[in-house]
Structure formats: structure tokens, C-alpha cells
Tab-separated table of C-alpha atoms in Angstrom:
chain	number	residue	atom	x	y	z
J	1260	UNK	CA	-127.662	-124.075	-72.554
J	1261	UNK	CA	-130.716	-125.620	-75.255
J	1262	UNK	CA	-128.819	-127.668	-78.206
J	1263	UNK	CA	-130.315	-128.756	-80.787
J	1264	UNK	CA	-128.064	-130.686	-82.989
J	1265	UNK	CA	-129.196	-132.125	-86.241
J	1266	UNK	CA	-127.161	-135.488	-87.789
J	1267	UNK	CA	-127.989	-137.637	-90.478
J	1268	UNK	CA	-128.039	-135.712	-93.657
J	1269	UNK	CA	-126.682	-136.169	-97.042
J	1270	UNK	CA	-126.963	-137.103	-100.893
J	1271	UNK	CA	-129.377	-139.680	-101.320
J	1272	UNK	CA	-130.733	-141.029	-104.582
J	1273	UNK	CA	-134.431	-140.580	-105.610
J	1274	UNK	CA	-136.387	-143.482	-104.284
J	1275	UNK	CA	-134.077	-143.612	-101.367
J	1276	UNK	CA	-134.508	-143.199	-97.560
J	1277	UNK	CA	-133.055	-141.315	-95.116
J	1278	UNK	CA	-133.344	-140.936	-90.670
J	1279	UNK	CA	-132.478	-137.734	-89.370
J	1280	UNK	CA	-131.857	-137.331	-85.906
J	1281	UNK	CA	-131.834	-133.879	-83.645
J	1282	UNK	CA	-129.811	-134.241	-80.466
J	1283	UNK	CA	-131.339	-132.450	-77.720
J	1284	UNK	CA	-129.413	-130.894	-74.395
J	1285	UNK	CA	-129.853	-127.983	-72.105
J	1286	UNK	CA	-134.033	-128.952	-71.215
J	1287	UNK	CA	-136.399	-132.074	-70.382
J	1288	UNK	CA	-137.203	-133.028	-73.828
J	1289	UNK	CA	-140.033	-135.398	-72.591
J	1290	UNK	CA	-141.823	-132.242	-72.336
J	1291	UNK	CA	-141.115	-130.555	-75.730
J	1292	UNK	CA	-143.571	-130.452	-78.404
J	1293	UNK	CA	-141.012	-130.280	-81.368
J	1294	UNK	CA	-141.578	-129.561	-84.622
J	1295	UNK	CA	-139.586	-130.301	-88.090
J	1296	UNK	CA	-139.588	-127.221	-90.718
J	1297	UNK	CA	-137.515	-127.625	-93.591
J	1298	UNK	CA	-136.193	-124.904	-96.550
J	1299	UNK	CA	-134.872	-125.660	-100.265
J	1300	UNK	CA	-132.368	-123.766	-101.294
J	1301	UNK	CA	-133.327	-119.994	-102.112
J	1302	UNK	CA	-136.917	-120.681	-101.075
J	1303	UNK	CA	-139.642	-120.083	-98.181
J	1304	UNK	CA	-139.938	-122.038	-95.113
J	1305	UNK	CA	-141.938	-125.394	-95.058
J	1306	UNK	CA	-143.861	-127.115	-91.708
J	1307	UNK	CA	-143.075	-130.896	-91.876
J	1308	UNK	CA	-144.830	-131.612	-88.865
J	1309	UNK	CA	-144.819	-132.212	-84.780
J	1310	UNK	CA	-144.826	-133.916	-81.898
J	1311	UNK	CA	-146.310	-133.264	-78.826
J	1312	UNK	CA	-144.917	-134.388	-75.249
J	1313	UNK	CA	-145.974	-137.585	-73.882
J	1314	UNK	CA	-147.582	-136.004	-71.262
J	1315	UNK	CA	-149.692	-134.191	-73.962
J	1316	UNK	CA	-151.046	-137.178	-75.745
J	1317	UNK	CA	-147.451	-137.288	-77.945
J	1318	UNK	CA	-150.124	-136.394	-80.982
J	1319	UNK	CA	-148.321	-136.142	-84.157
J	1320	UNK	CA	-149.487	-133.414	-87.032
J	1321	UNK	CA	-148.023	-134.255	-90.454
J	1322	UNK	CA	-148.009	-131.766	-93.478
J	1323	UNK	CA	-150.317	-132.835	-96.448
J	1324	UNK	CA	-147.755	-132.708	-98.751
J	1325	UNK	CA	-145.137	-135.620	-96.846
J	1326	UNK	CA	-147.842	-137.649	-95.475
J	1327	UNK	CA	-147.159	-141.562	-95.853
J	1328	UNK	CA	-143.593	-140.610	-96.756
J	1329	UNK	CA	-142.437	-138.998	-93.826
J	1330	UNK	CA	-142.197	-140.133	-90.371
J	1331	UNK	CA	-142.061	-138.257	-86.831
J	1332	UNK	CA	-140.748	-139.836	-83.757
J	1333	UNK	CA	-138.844	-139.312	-80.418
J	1334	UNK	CA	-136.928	-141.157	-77.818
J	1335	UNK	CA	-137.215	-139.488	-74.663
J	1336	UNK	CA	-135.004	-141.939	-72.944
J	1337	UNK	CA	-132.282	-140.808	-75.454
J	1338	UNK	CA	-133.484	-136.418	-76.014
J	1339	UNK	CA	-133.454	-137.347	-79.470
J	1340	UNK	CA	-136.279	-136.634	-82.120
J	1341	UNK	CA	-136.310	-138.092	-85.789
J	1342	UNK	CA	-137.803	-137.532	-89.213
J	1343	UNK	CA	-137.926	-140.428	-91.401
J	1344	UNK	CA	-138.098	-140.261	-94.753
J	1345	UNK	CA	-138.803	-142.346	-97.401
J	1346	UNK	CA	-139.215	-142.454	-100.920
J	1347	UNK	CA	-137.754	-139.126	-101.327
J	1348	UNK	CA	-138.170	-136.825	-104.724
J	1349	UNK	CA	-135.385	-134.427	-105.719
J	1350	UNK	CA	-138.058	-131.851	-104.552
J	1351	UNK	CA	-136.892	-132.806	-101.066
J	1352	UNK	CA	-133.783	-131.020	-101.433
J	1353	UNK	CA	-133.484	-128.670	-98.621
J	1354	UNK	CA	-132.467	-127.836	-95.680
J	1355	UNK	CA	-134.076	-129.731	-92.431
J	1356	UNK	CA	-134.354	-127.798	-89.487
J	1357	UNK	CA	-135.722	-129.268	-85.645
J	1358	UNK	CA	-137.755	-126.681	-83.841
J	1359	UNK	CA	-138.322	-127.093	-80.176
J	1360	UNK	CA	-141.040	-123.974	-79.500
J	1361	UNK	CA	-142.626	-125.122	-75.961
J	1362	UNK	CA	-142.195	-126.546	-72.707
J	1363	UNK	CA	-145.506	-128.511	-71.729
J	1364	UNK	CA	-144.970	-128.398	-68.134
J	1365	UNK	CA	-144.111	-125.330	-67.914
J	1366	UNK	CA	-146.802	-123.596	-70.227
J	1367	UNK	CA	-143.772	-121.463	-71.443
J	1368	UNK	CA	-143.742	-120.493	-75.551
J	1369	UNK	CA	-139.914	-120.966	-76.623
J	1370	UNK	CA	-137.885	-120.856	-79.479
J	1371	UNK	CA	-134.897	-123.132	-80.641
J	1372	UNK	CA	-133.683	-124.434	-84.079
J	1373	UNK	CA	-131.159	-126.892	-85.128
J	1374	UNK	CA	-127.946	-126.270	-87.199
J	1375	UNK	CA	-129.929	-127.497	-90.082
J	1376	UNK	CA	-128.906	-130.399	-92.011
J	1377	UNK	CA	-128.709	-130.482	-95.581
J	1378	UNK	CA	-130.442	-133.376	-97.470
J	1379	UNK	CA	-129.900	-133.537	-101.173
J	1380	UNK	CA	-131.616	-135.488	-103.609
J	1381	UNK	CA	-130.010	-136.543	-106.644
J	1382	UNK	CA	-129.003	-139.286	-109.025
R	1247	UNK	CA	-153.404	-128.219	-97.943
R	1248	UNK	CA	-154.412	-124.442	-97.750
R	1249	UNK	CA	-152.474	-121.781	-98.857
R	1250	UNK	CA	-151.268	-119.090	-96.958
R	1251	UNK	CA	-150.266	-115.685	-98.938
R	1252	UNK	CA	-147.996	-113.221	-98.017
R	1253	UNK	CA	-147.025	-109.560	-99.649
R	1254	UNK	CA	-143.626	-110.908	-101.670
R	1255	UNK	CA	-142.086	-107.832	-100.628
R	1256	UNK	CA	-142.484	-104.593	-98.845
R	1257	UNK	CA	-140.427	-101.724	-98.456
R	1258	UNK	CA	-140.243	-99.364	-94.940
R	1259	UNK	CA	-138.180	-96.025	-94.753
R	1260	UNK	CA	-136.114	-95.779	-91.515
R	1261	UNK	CA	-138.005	-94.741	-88.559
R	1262	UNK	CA	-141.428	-95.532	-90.844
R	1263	UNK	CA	-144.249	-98.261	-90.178
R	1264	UNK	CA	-145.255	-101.041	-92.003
R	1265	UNK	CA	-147.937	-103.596	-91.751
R	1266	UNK	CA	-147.393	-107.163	-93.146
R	1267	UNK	CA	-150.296	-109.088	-93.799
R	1268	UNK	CA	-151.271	-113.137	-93.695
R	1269	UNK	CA	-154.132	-114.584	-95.452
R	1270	UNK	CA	-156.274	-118.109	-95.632
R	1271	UNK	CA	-157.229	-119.568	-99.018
R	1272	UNK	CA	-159.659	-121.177	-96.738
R	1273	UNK	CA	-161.334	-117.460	-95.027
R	1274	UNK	CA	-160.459	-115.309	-92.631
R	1275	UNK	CA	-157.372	-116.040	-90.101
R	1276	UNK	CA	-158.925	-116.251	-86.598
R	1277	UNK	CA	-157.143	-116.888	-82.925
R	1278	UNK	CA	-158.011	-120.303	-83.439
R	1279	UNK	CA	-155.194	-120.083	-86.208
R	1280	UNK	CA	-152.606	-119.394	-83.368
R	1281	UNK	CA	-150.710	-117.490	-85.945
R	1282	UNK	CA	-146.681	-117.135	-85.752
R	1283	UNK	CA	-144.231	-115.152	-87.029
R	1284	UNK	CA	-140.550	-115.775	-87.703
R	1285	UNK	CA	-137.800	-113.114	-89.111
R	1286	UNK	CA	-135.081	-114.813	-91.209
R	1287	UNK	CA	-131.818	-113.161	-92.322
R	1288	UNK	CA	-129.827	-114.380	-94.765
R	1289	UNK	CA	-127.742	-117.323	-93.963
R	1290	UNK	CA	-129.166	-117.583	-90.287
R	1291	UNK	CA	-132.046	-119.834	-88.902
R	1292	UNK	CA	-135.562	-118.279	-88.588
R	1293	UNK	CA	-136.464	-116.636	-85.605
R	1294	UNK	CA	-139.744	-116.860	-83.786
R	1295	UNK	CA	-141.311	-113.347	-83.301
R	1296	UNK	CA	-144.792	-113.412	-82.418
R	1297	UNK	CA	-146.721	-116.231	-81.184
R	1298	UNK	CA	-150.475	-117.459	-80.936
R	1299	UNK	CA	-151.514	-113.847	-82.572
R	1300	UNK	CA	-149.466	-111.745	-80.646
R	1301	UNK	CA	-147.367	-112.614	-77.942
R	1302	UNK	CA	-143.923	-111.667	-77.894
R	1303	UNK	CA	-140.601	-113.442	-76.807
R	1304	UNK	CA	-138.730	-111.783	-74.211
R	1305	UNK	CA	-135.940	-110.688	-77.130
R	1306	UNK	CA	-139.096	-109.659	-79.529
R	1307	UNK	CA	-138.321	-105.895	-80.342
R	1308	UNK	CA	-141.009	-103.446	-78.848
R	1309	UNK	CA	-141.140	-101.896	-81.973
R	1310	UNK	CA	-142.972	-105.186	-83.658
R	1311	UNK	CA	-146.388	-105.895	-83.021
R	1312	UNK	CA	-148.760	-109.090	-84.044
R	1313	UNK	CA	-152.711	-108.729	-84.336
R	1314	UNK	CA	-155.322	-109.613	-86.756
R	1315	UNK	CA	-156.992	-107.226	-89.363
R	1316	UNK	CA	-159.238	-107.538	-91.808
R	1317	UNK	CA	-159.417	-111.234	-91.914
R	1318	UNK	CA	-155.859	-111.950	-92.138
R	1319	UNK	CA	-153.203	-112.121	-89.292
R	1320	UNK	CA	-150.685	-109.171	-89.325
R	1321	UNK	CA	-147.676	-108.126	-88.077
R	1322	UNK	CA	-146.854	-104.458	-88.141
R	1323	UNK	CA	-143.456	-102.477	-87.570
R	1324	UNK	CA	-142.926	-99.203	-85.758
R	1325	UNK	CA	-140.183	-97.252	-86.241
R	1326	UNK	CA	-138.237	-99.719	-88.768
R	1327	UNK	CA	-134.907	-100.377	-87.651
R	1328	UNK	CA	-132.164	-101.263	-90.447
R	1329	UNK	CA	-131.503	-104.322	-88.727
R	1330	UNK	CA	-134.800	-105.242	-89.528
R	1331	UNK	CA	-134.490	-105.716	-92.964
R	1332	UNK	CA	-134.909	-109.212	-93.384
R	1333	UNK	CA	-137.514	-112.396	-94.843
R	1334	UNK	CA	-140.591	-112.892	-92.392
R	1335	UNK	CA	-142.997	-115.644	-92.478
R	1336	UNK	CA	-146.116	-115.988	-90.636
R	1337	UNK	CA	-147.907	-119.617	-89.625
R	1338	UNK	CA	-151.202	-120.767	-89.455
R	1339	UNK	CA	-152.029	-123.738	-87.745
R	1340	UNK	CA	-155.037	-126.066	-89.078
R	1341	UNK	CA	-156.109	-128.472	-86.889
R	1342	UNK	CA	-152.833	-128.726	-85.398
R	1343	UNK	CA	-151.094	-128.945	-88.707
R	1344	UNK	CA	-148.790	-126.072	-89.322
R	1345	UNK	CA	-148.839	-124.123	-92.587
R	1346	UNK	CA	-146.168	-121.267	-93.391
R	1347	UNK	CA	-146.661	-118.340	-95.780
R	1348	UNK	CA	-144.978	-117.475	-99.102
R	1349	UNK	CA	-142.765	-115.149	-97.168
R	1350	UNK	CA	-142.192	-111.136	-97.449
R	1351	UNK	CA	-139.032	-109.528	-97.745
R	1352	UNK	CA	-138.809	-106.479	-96.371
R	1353	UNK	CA	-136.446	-103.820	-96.792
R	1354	UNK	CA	-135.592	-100.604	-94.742
């Protein structure tokens, strides 16, 4: 069975950092392009960014908005991915989700999402 | 970043069709935008529904559809269920960086 499970969330002061982490079981994560999507409370969904498989370059994508503040990265010795974050704004109050949506050897489209894990930003 | 726009809300009889539409602020919404679209109830995690225009997951209802029209990407509803009242958000992807839309929420 796929799990997903998100750890590392929590009130954090602006100015502050913050590692999330997204446990992965159930499938070879080295082959996952995963992605991290976020939601603030009562409002729309919001693309962080990606990471592609090793065996697909391991490219990463950032969204405009969390560019130099944000940071993507995996351990595929460890099935764990992880969004940095840094210098965070109470506007990054939300909800962070990790989104594992294909399998590069296999070619196959999927669709798995964390618990979420709520980061709040406040003094 | 561009934006991608969304009707805020629509609103399907039972048994009735509905298109939902998904626009560039930077022109028309091609293949190349591999457009997705999630369904979101309340208090649950999105849902992918539609994939790279319109592919389907194996648990995708038959009764939802993904294509482009008119410029924009669109995903249209046959035969509205009242399970299918829910938030859905399309994604465009620009140069491999993803972008969602505002969101519509639709009700049957």
C-alpha cells in the first residue's frame, strides 16, 4: 500500500525556518517525480514545486512565488522527500501537501497525497 | 508567474452537463500545457482527475471528460452526479513549473 506521510510541521515565527519531510512506503521512490502543493486555510490550491527521479535528470521546478526561499530535495536511500523553507511570511500559513503523481520507470500517471501538515506562521 | 482563471462557481442540475473552463493570462492553453484536473471535497485531499489534457485514472468517473476548447483547457460533466458536487482545480504546467487555477465550485 503507497504512504505518504508528512512530519515536520508547526508554529513558526516570521523570519523563521522550517524542514518538512514526506515519508514514502508502498513504491520505489527513486523513481517518483514528486511534487509539493500546498493550501491556506479556506483558499485554492498552490504548486510549490517538483522533483523528478534520478533517472530523469532529478530536475527541480520551483514556483515563482517561493523561489530562493524554498527548497526541494530527496533521499532515495531513505524514501523521503523534503521542502525547506526559509524566511517564511505569515502568508505561508497553510496546509503542505506531498504529491507523488508518476512512476518513471514505469511510464504510469498516478496519484497520491500526504496527510497534509499544517505550518503556521505567527508571532 | 501566469495566472490561470477559473469560473468561481458553477451550478449543474442532477443528471445535467456542465463544462468547466481553464484559461492562460499568457494565450491559449495547448497540449504542451499538460493540463490536470483535481476534485476536492471539503475536508479531504484533492484528487487527480484528468491528466496531460485528458486522460483518466482508472477510478476517474466515465461521466467526466477533459479536452481543450476555445483556447482554454476544459473539463466537462455528463450526467452530474450529487456526489460530484465539490471544488475542482485545473493545472497548467509552464516549462515544467506547475500553476493551479483559482478553483470552481460546483454544485449539483
Amino acid at each position: 500500500e503507497v504512504q505518504l506521510v508528512e512530519s515536520g510541521g508547526g508554529l513558526v515565527k516570521p523570519g523563521g525556518s522550517l524542514r518538512l519531510s514526506c515519508a514514502a512506503s508502498g513504491f520505489t521512490f527513486s523513481y517518483a517525480w514528486m511534487s509539493w502543493v500546498r493550501q491556506a486555510p479556506g483558499k485554492g490550491l498552490e504548486w510549490l514545486g517538483r522533483i523528478k527521479s534520478k533517472n530523469d535528470g532529478g530536475t527541480i521546478d520551483h514556483a515563482a512565488p517561493v523561489k530562493g526561499r524554498f527548497t526541494f530535495s530527496r533521499d532515495d536511500s531513505k524514501s523521503t522527500l523534503y521542502l525547506q523553507m526559509n524566511s517564511l511570511k505569515t502568508e505561508d500559513t497553510a496546509v503542505y501537501y506531498c504529491y507523488y503523481y508518476y512512476d518513471s520507470s514505469t511510464h504510469n500517471h498516478c496519484d497520491y497525497w500526504g496527510q497534509g501538515s499544517l505550518v503556521t506562521v505567527s508571532s | 508567474q501566469a495566472v490561470v482563471t477559473q469560473e468561481p462557481s458553477l451550478t449543474v442540475s442532477p443528471g445535467g452537463t456542465v463544462t468547466l473552463t481553464c484559461g492562460s493570462s499568457t494565450g491559449a492553453v495547448t497540449s504542451g500545457h499538460y493540463p490536470y484536473w483535481f476534485q476536492q471535497k471539503p475536508g479531504q485531499v484533492p484528487r487527480t482527475l484528468i491528466y496531460d489534457t485528458s486522460n483518466k485514472h482508472s477510478w476517474t468517473p466515465a461521466r467526466f471528460s477533459g479536452s481543450l476548447l476555445g483556447g482554454k483547457a476544459a473539463l466537462t460533466l455528463s450526467g452530474a452526479q450529487p456526489e460530484d458536487e465539490a471544488d475542482y482545480y485545473c493545472m497548467l504546467s509552464y516549462s515544467g513549473a506547475g500553476v493551479f487555477g483559482t478553483g470552481t465550485k460546483v454544485t449539483v
